[in-house]
Amino acid sequence: MPFINREQELKSLNEKWQLNSAQFFIIYGKRRVGKTELIKQFIKGKTAIYFLADKRTSADQLRELGQIVGNYFHDEILSKNGFSDWIEVFSYLKPKATAEPLILAIDEYPYLTENDKSTSSLFQKGWDEYLKDTNIFLILSGSSIAMMESETLNQSAPLFGRRTGQILVDPLNFSQSRQFFPEKNFSDFLNIYTITGGMPAYLLQFVGETDMSDDIKTKIFNKTAFLYNEVEFTLKEELRETKNYLAIICAIALGKRKLSEIVNEVGMDKATANKYLSVLINLRLVEREVPITEDKPDKSRKGLYKISDNFFVFWFQYIFPYKSYLEMDNYDYVLEKIFGGLKYDDNVNSGFKSIAAQVYERVAVELLTTWQNKIFAFERVGRDWNSNQEIDVVGFSSSEKKIIFGECKWSQKPVGINIYEELKKKAEKVEWNKNDRKEYFILFSKSGFTEEMIKIAKNDGVFLVEKDVLLDNK
C-alpha cells in the first residue's frame, strides 16, 4: 500500500529538519493510528536511528540501543557492549550530532518511563547538557496519550518546555480513509468505514475484494485476530480501573447519552462519573457533543456523550455483548445480530444500517466543510437539537448572518419534498439570529431524489447531495 495522507504532518517535520538545529519533537496518538509509519516516512533517506522501546528492563533496552547505534556508526565495541545508562547515550551522540544532522527516533517512549520513573528526568538532563546545541532531531513517540502528556507536555512534566514541536496524530477523516479503497463505491466503503473509522491499521484489514461478512469473521470474530481484543487491550494500556470505564462506555453504546442517564445506568454519583468521562474524553475515546448553535458550548446543559471511535462503537455493540457466542465460534448468530442475516443486505433494516446512517451524518458534516466556496464560509458546522427536534447538519456564519440546515437519509428510497418541508419546519424553530438571517438548505441522500424534489431544488436553490456528490441545482 502507498503511504496515504499525513502531508501536513510530514511537511511540519521536514520544515523543522531543514532548519539544521536541535529539535525535540513529540509525536503521540492512539494505537494503530499510524505514528510509526509517519516516523518511518519522515526518516526515509535521512541520517536517522530508529529505536522501538518495549517492556523489557532498562538494561536490556540500553544494550539493544547500543547495538543499533554501534552498527549505524560501525562501532564494534559499542555494538558488543551496549550503553550502560541514558547519559552515556547522550554523551556518545553529542559529537556525532554536532558534526552532521542526526535523527534519533524513540518509539513507544512510555514503556521506558514505566520501567524507570527517572527516565524523563534523565532525558531532560541529556537535552539540557548534551543535545540542545547540536543538530540532533530527537523524536519521542507514544501510543499512551495520558503518559505522553504527563511525561512530556503537561506543565508539571520533567520535559515540559523542551519540545520544539508536537503532533497529535488523529485518525484519518472519511475522504482520506477512502484512498485505501479506490475501487469501492461510496456505499460499500461507508459500510467499511462504519466499522473501522479512520484508523489505518483497521482499514488495512479490509483491503481487497473479499466479502465484508467474511472479513468480519476472519478479522474481528476470530479469537486470534488482533481486532478481537483490540478495545480491551487499548483500555488496559491506558487505564487502571478498566471495569468502571467499560461500564460507562457500555452505557453510552446502549444509548445512554445524557450524564443523568449514564449515572443511572452504571450506579455512580455524578462527580465520579464526570471524573471517568473526563479521562475518556482526554484519551479521545469519548466526546461531549453540544448543539452547534449554543452560544456557550462549555456551559451548555444540553451536552450528550458519544463514543468517538467507530470501531469502539461496533465492538461494544456486536463483540462485547456476544463474546460467549464468539468464543464458541458461533459466528453466524452474531452476524444475524449485525445484519439481520448472514450477509449485509441493503433492503434489510438492521442495527448495523442504523449505525451506518449515523456515520453518514458525520460524513455529511465533513463534506459540507469542503464546499464552503460553493455555499458560504462556515464559522461552525455540526448537529443541532433541542428537546423536540434534531437537525442532522447545521452550519453558520455570524459575520454574514447566514445559516444552512441539512438532512441526511441513508435509505433505499429517493428523498422527496416531504423531507424538505419537514426540514424547513425544523429550521423555523431554531432561534439563532431568527429575525435577521439568510437561510440555505441542503439534503444528503444515499439513493438520490424524486423528480419533484429536483425541480423544487432548482426553484428554491436547495443544495442536493447524492452520496458524496454535490449536484448541480442550476
Tab-separated table of N, CA and C in Angstrom, residues 273-370:
chain	number	residue	atom	x	y	z
A	273	ALA	N	-18.756	9.842	37.962
A	273	ALA	CA	-18.963	9.618	36.534
A	273	ALA	C	-18.277	10.704	35.708
A	274	ASN	N	-18.371	11.933	36.165
A	274	ASN	CA	-17.709	13.044	35.468
A	274	ASN	C	-16.203	12.846	35.410
A	275	LYS	N	-15.633	12.333	36.502
A	275	LYS	CA	-14.186	12.096	36.541
A	275	LYS	C	-13.786	11.071	35.480
A	276	TYR	N	-14.531	9.975	35.420
A	276	TYR	CA	-14.218	8.942	34.429
A	276	TYR	C	-14.449	9.446	33.006
A	277	LEU	N	-15.515	10.192	32.801
A	277	LEU	CA	-15.800	10.733	31.468
A	277	LEU	C	-14.709	11.693	31.010
A	278	SER	N	-14.194	12.502	31.933
A	278	SER	CA	-13.120	13.444	31.588
A	278	SER	C	-11.883	12.701	31.099
A	279	VAL	N	-11.567	11.591	31.753
A	279	VAL	CA	-10.413	10.791	31.329
A	279	VAL	C	-10.656	10.227	29.934
A	280	LEU	N	-11.846	9.689	29.696
A	280	LEU	CA	-12.171	9.118	28.386
A	280	LEU	C	-12.142	10.181	27.292
A	281	ILE	N	-12.557	11.385	27.621
A	281	ILE	CA	-12.511	12.494	26.658
A	281	ILE	C	-11.064	12.854	26.347
A	282	ASN	N	-10.214	12.916	27.380
A	282	ASN	CA	-8.797	13.234	27.172
A	282	ASN	C	-8.093	12.186	26.324
A	283	LEU	N	-8.581	10.954	26.407
A	283	LEU	CA	-7.995	9.870	25.622
A	283	LEU	C	-8.594	9.769	24.220
A	284	ARG	N	-9.470	10.692	23.878
A	284	ARG	CA	-10.131	10.738	22.565
A	284	ARG	C	-10.960	9.482	22.295
A	285	LEU	N	-11.493	8.886	23.339
A	285	LEU	CA	-12.358	7.722	23.186
A	285	LEU	C	-13.832	8.104	23.261
A	286	VAL	N	-14.109	9.173	23.982
A	286	VAL	CA	-15.470	9.690	24.140
A	286	VAL	C	-15.421	11.194	23.904
A	287	GLU	N	-16.510	11.757	23.409
A	287	GLU	CA	-16.586	13.210	23.275
A	287	GLU	C	-17.951	13.701	23.744
A	288	ARG	N	-17.949	14.932	24.194
A	288	ARG	CA	-19.193	15.574	24.629
A	288	ARG	C	-19.644	16.506	23.516
A	289	GLU	N	-20.823	16.240	23.009
A	289	GLU	CA	-21.363	16.991	21.877
A	289	GLU	C	-22.458	17.928	22.376
A	290	VAL	N	-22.430	19.176	21.915
A	290	VAL	CA	-23.483	20.130	22.262
A	290	VAL	C	-24.079	20.672	20.972
A	291	PRO	N	-25.310	21.168	21.014
A	291	PRO	CA	-25.906	21.742	19.796
A	291	PRO	C	-24.996	22.808	19.204
A	292	ILE	N	-24.841	22.802	17.901
A	292	ILE	CA	-23.865	23.666	17.247
A	292	ILE	C	-24.213	25.144	17.399
A	293	THR	N	-25.481	25.463	17.639
A	293	THR	CA	-25.866	26.873	17.747
A	293	THR	C	-25.776	27.412	19.181
A	294	GLU	N	-25.302	26.607	20.119
A	294	GLU	CA	-25.159	27.070	21.503
A	294	GLU	C	-24.145	28.209	21.588
A	295	ASP	N	-24.509	29.284	22.302
A	295	ASP	CA	-23.607	30.426	22.450
A	295	ASP	C	-22.393	30.086	23.301
A	296	LYS	N	-22.596	29.321	24.369
A	296	LYS	CA	-21.507	28.966	25.287
A	296	LYS	C	-21.465	27.439	25.434
A	297	PRO	N	-20.809	26.772	24.479
A	297	PRO	CA	-20.810	25.303	24.457
A	297	PRO	C	-20.322	24.662	25.758
A	298	ASP	N	-19.285	25.250	26.371
A	298	ASP	CA	-18.713	24.658	27.582
A	298	ASP	C	-19.696	24.651	28.747
A	299	LYS	N	-20.618	25.600	28.736
A	299	LYS	CA	-21.567	25.704	29.842
A	299	LYS	C	-22.944	25.146	29.497
A	300	SER	N	-23.073	24.584	28.318
A	300	SER	CA	-24.374	24.085	27.881
A	300	SER	C	-24.831	22.907	28.737
A	301	ARG	N	-26.115	22.901	29.046
A	301	ARG	CA	-26.706	21.782	29.776
A	301	ARG	C	-27.305	20.736	28.833
A	302	LYS	N	-27.122	20.960	27.544
A	302	LYS	CA	-27.674	20.038	26.553
A	302	LYS	C	-26.643	19.019	26.055
A	303	GLY	N	-25.504	18.971	26.715
A	303	GLY	CA	-24.429	18.099	26.250
A	303	GLY	C	-24.815	16.628	26.240
A	304	LEU	N	-24.417	15.934	25.181
A	304	LEU	CA	-24.628	14.497	25.046
A	304	LEU	C	-23.274	13.827	24.809
A	305	TYR	N	-23.069	12.691	25.433
A	305	TYR	CA	-21.809	11.965	25.279
A	305	TYR	C	-21.938	10.926	24.172
A	306	LYS	N	-20.876	10.772	23.411
A	306	LYS	CA	-20.874	9.747	22.370
A	306	LYS	C	-19.482	9.142	22.256
A	307	ILE	N	-19.427	7.918	21.771
A	307	ILE	CA	-18.149	7.243	21.558
A	307	ILE	C	-17.522	7.814	20.291
A	308	SER	N	-16.266	8.223	20.371
A	308	SER	CA	-15.614	8.923	19.263
A	308	SER	C	-15.152	7.983	18.158
A	309	ASP	N	-14.780	6.774	18.533
A	309	ASP	CA	-14.121	5.840	17.630
A	309	ASP	C	-15.145	4.875	17.030
A	310	ASN	N	-15.219	4.827	15.697
A	310	ASN	CA	-16.193	3.945	15.030
A	310	ASN	C	-16.029	2.487	15.452
A	311	PHE	N	-14.781	2.039	15.534
A	311	PHE	CA	-14.579	0.634	15.879
A	311	PHE	C	-15.026	0.345	17.309
A	312	PHE	N	-14.833	1.288	18.217
A	312	PHE	CA	-15.327	1.117	19.580
A	312	PHE	C	-16.845	0.971	19.578
A	313	VAL	N	-17.519	1.779	18.753
A	313	VAL	CA	-18.983	1.675	18.653
A	313	VAL	C	-19.363	0.273	18.195
A	314	PHE	N	-18.734	-0.192	17.119
A	314	PHE	CA	-19.039	-1.518	16.575
A	314	PHE	C	-18.726	-2.602	17.603
A	315	TRP	N	-17.582	-2.502	18.252
A	315	TRP	CA	-17.133	-3.538	19.193
A	315	TRP	C	-18.080	-3.639	20.390
A	316	PHE	N	-18.494	-2.483	20.922
A	316	PHE	CA	-19.385	-2.511	22.081
A	316	PHE	C	-20.805	-2.920	21.710
A	317	GLN	N	-21.164	-2.754	20.451
A	317	GLN	CA	-22.485	-3.193	20.007
A	317	GLN	C	-22.519	-4.686	19.710
A	318	TYR	N	-21.437	-5.215	19.087
A	318	TYR	CA	-21.538	-6.544	18.497
A	318	TYR	C	-20.448	-7.546	18.914
A	319	ILE	N	-19.427	-7.111	19.610
A	319	ILE	CA	-18.407	-8.054	20.073
A	319	ILE	C	-18.549	-8.278	21.574
A	320	PHE	N	-18.486	-7.224	22.322
A	320	PHE	CA	-18.524	-7.326	23.782
A	320	PHE	C	-19.767	-8.075	24.297
A	321	PRO	N	-20.974	-7.764	23.804
A	321	PRO	CA	-22.158	-8.455	24.349
A	321	PRO	C	-22.267	-9.922	23.921
A	322	TYR	N	-21.553	-10.297	22.854
A	322	TYR	CA	-21.726	-11.638	22.302
A	322	TYR	C	-20.435	-12.467	22.355
A	323	LYS	N	-19.562	-12.121	23.297
A	323	LYS	CA	-18.280	-12.823	23.354
A	323	LYS	C	-18.448	-14.312	23.645
A	324	SER	N	-19.446	-14.664	24.429
A	324	SER	CA	-19.639	-16.083	24.740
A	324	SER	C	-19.980	-16.868	23.475
A	325	TYR	N	-20.716	-16.258	22.551
A	325	TYR	CA	-21.031	-16.916	21.281
A	325	TYR	C	-19.779	-17.009	20.395
A	326	LEU	N	-18.994	-15.924	20.370
A	326	LEU	CA	-17.800	-15.917	19.537
A	326	LEU	C	-16.749	-16.885	20.065
A	327	GLU	N	-16.669	-17.007	21.381
A	327	GLU	CA	-15.724	-17.961	21.969
A	327	GLU	C	-16.053	-19.389	21.538
A	328	MET	N	-17.325	-19.642	21.268
A	328	MET	CA	-17.761	-20.972	20.813
A	328	MET	C	-17.828	-21.049	19.274
A	329	ASP	N	-17.259	-20.031	18.618
A	329	ASP	CA	-17.215	-19.971	17.148
A	329	ASP	C	-18.604	-19.914	16.513
A	330	ASN	N	-19.563	-19.393	17.256
A	330	ASN	CA	-20.922	-19.264	16.721
A	330	ASN	C	-21.046	-17.923	15.995
A	331	TYR	N	-20.315	-17.814	14.888
A	331	TYR	CA	-20.222	-16.553	14.156
A	331	TYR	C	-21.542	-16.164	13.504
A	332	ASP	N	-22.269	-17.162	13.002
A	332	ASP	CA	-23.499	-16.863	12.271
A	332	ASP	C	-24.537	-16.188	13.162
A	333	TYR	N	-24.599	-16.590	14.410
A	333	TYR	CA	-25.556	-15.980	15.343
A	333	TYR	C	-25.273	-14.477	15.482
A	334	VAL	N	-23.980	-14.116	15.592
A	334	VAL	CA	-23.623	-12.703	15.773
A	334	VAL	C	-23.822	-11.933	14.470
A	335	LEU	N	-23.530	-12.555	13.333
A	335	LEU	CA	-23.790	-11.892	12.045
A	335	LEU	C	-25.273	-11.583	11.879
A	336	GLU	N	-26.123	-12.478	12.347
A	336	GLU	CA	-27.578	-12.226	12.317
A	336	GLU	C	-27.907	-10.981	13.128
A	337	LYS	N	-27.239	-10.820	14.264
A	337	LYS	CA	-27.479	-9.646	15.115
A	337	LYS	C	-27.015	-8.365	14.433
A	338	ILE	N	-25.952	-8.466	13.663
A	338	ILE	CA	-25.398	-7.281	12.991
A	338	ILE	C	-26.231	-6.891	11.773
A	339	PHE	N	-26.427	-7.840	10.872
A	339	PHE	CA	-27.003	-7.547	9.562
A	339	PHE	C	-28.455	-7.984	9.410
A	340	GLY	N	-29.010	-8.671	10.392
A	340	GLY	CA	-30.336	-9.240	10.215
A	340	GLY	C	-30.308	-10.426	9.268
A	341	GLY	N	-29.123	-10.960	9.030
A	341	GLY	CA	-28.899	-12.091	8.140
A	341	GLY	C	-27.427	-12.409	8.130
A	342	LEU	N	-27.025	-13.381	7.327
A	342	LEU	CA	-25.613	-13.766	7.299
A	342	LEU	C	-24.774	-12.849	6.407
A	343	LYS	N	-25.423	-12.035	5.602
A	343	LYS	CA	-24.736	-11.077	4.729
A	343	LYS	C	-25.412	-9.714	4.858
A	344	TYR	N	-24.647	-8.676	4.558
A	344	TYR	CA	-25.253	-7.346	4.537
A	344	TYR	C	-26.237	-7.251	3.383
A	345	ASP	N	-27.418	-6.723	3.666
A	345	ASP	CA	-28.449	-6.556	2.638
A	345	ASP	C	-29.021	-5.154	2.754
A	346	ASP	N	-28.898	-4.386	1.686
A	346	ASP	CA	-29.378	-3.006	1.688
A	346	ASP	C	-30.866	-2.909	1.983
A	347	ASN	N	-31.593	-3.954	1.693
A	347	ASN	CA	-33.050	-3.909	1.854
A	347	ASN	C	-33.507	-4.307	3.262
A	348	VAL	N	-32.566	-4.696	4.113
A	348	VAL	CA	-32.907	-5.108	5.478
A	348	VAL	C	-32.547	-3.993	6.447
A	349	ASN	N	-33.505	-3.551	7.242
A	349	ASN	CA	-33.251	-2.512	8.238
A	349	ASN	C	-32.657	-3.148	9.490
A	350	SER	N	-31.348	-3.160	9.544
A	350	SER	CA	-30.628	-3.798	10.637
A	350	SER	C	-30.035	-2.759	11.581
A	351	GLY	N	-29.542	-3.247	12.714
A	351	GLY	CA	-28.855	-2.359	13.649
A	351	GLY	C	-27.621	-1.744	13.019
A	352	PHE	N	-26.928	-2.536	12.193
A	352	PHE	CA	-25.740	-2.020	11.522
A	352	PHE	C	-26.097	-0.886	10.578
A	353	LYS	N	-27.209	-1.026	9.881
A	353	LYS	CA	-27.629	0.020	8.947
A	353	LYS	C	-27.935	1.322	9.689
A	354	SER	N	-28.463	1.205	10.901
A	354	SER	CA	-28.731	2.399	11.720
A	354	SER	C	-27.429	3.089	12.109
A	355	ILE	N	-26.414	2.283	12.452
A	355	ILE	CA	-25.111	2.863	12.797
A	355	ILE	C	-24.501	3.534	11.573
A	356	ALA	N	-24.617	2.881	10.407
A	356	ALA	CA	-24.088	3.464	9.170
A	356	ALA	C	-24.765	4.793	8.854
A	357	ALA	N	-26.063	4.887	9.137
A	357	ALA	CA	-26.796	6.142	8.901
A	357	ALA	C	-26.238	7.260	9.776
A	358	GLN	N	-25.882	6.941	11.021
A	358	GLN	CA	-25.292	7.943	11.913
A	358	GLN	C	-23.910	8.366	11.412
A	359	VAL	N	-23.150	7.398	10.895
A	359	VAL	CA	-21.838	7.720	10.345
A	359	VAL	C	-21.991	8.624	9.127
A	360	TYR	N	-23.001	8.365	8.297
A	360	TYR	CA	-23.233	9.202	7.122
A	360	TYR	C	-23.527	10.647	7.534
A	361	GLU	N	-24.204	10.828	8.641
A	361	GLU	CA	-24.461	12.182	9.138
A	361	GLU	C	-23.143	12.890	9.462
A	362	ARG	N	-22.214	12.172	10.085
A	362	ARG	CA	-20.920	12.784	10.409
A	362	ARG	C	-20.111	13.055	9.141
A	363	VAL	N	-20.214	12.141	8.179
A	363	VAL	CA	-19.533	12.349	6.901
A	363	VAL	C	-20.112	13.567	6.197
A	364	ALA	N	-21.416	13.766	6.319
A	364	ALA	CA	-22.068	14.925	5.694
A	364	ALA	C	-21.502	16.233	6.252
A	365	VAL	N	-21.265	16.254	7.558
A	365	VAL	CA	-20.657	17.440	8.175
A	365	VAL	C	-19.276	17.686	7.584
A	366	GLU	N	-18.502	16.609	7.442
A	366	GLU	CA	-17.161	16.724	6.856
A	366	GLU	C	-17.239	17.234	5.418
A	367	LEU	N	-18.157	16.662	4.636
A	367	LEU	CA	-18.295	17.070	3.242
A	367	LEU	C	-18.686	18.534	3.125
A	368	LEU	N	-19.603	18.952	3.986
A	368	LEU	CA	-20.088	20.334	3.917
A	368	LEU	C	-18.953	21.331	4.108
A	369	THR	N	-18.016	21.002	4.995
A	369	THR	CA	-16.898	21.928	5.239
A	369	THR	C	-16.003	22.076	4.014
A	370	THR	N	-16.060	21.110	3.085
A	370	THR	CA	-15.217	21.200	1.885
A	370	THR	C	-15.881	21.997	0.768
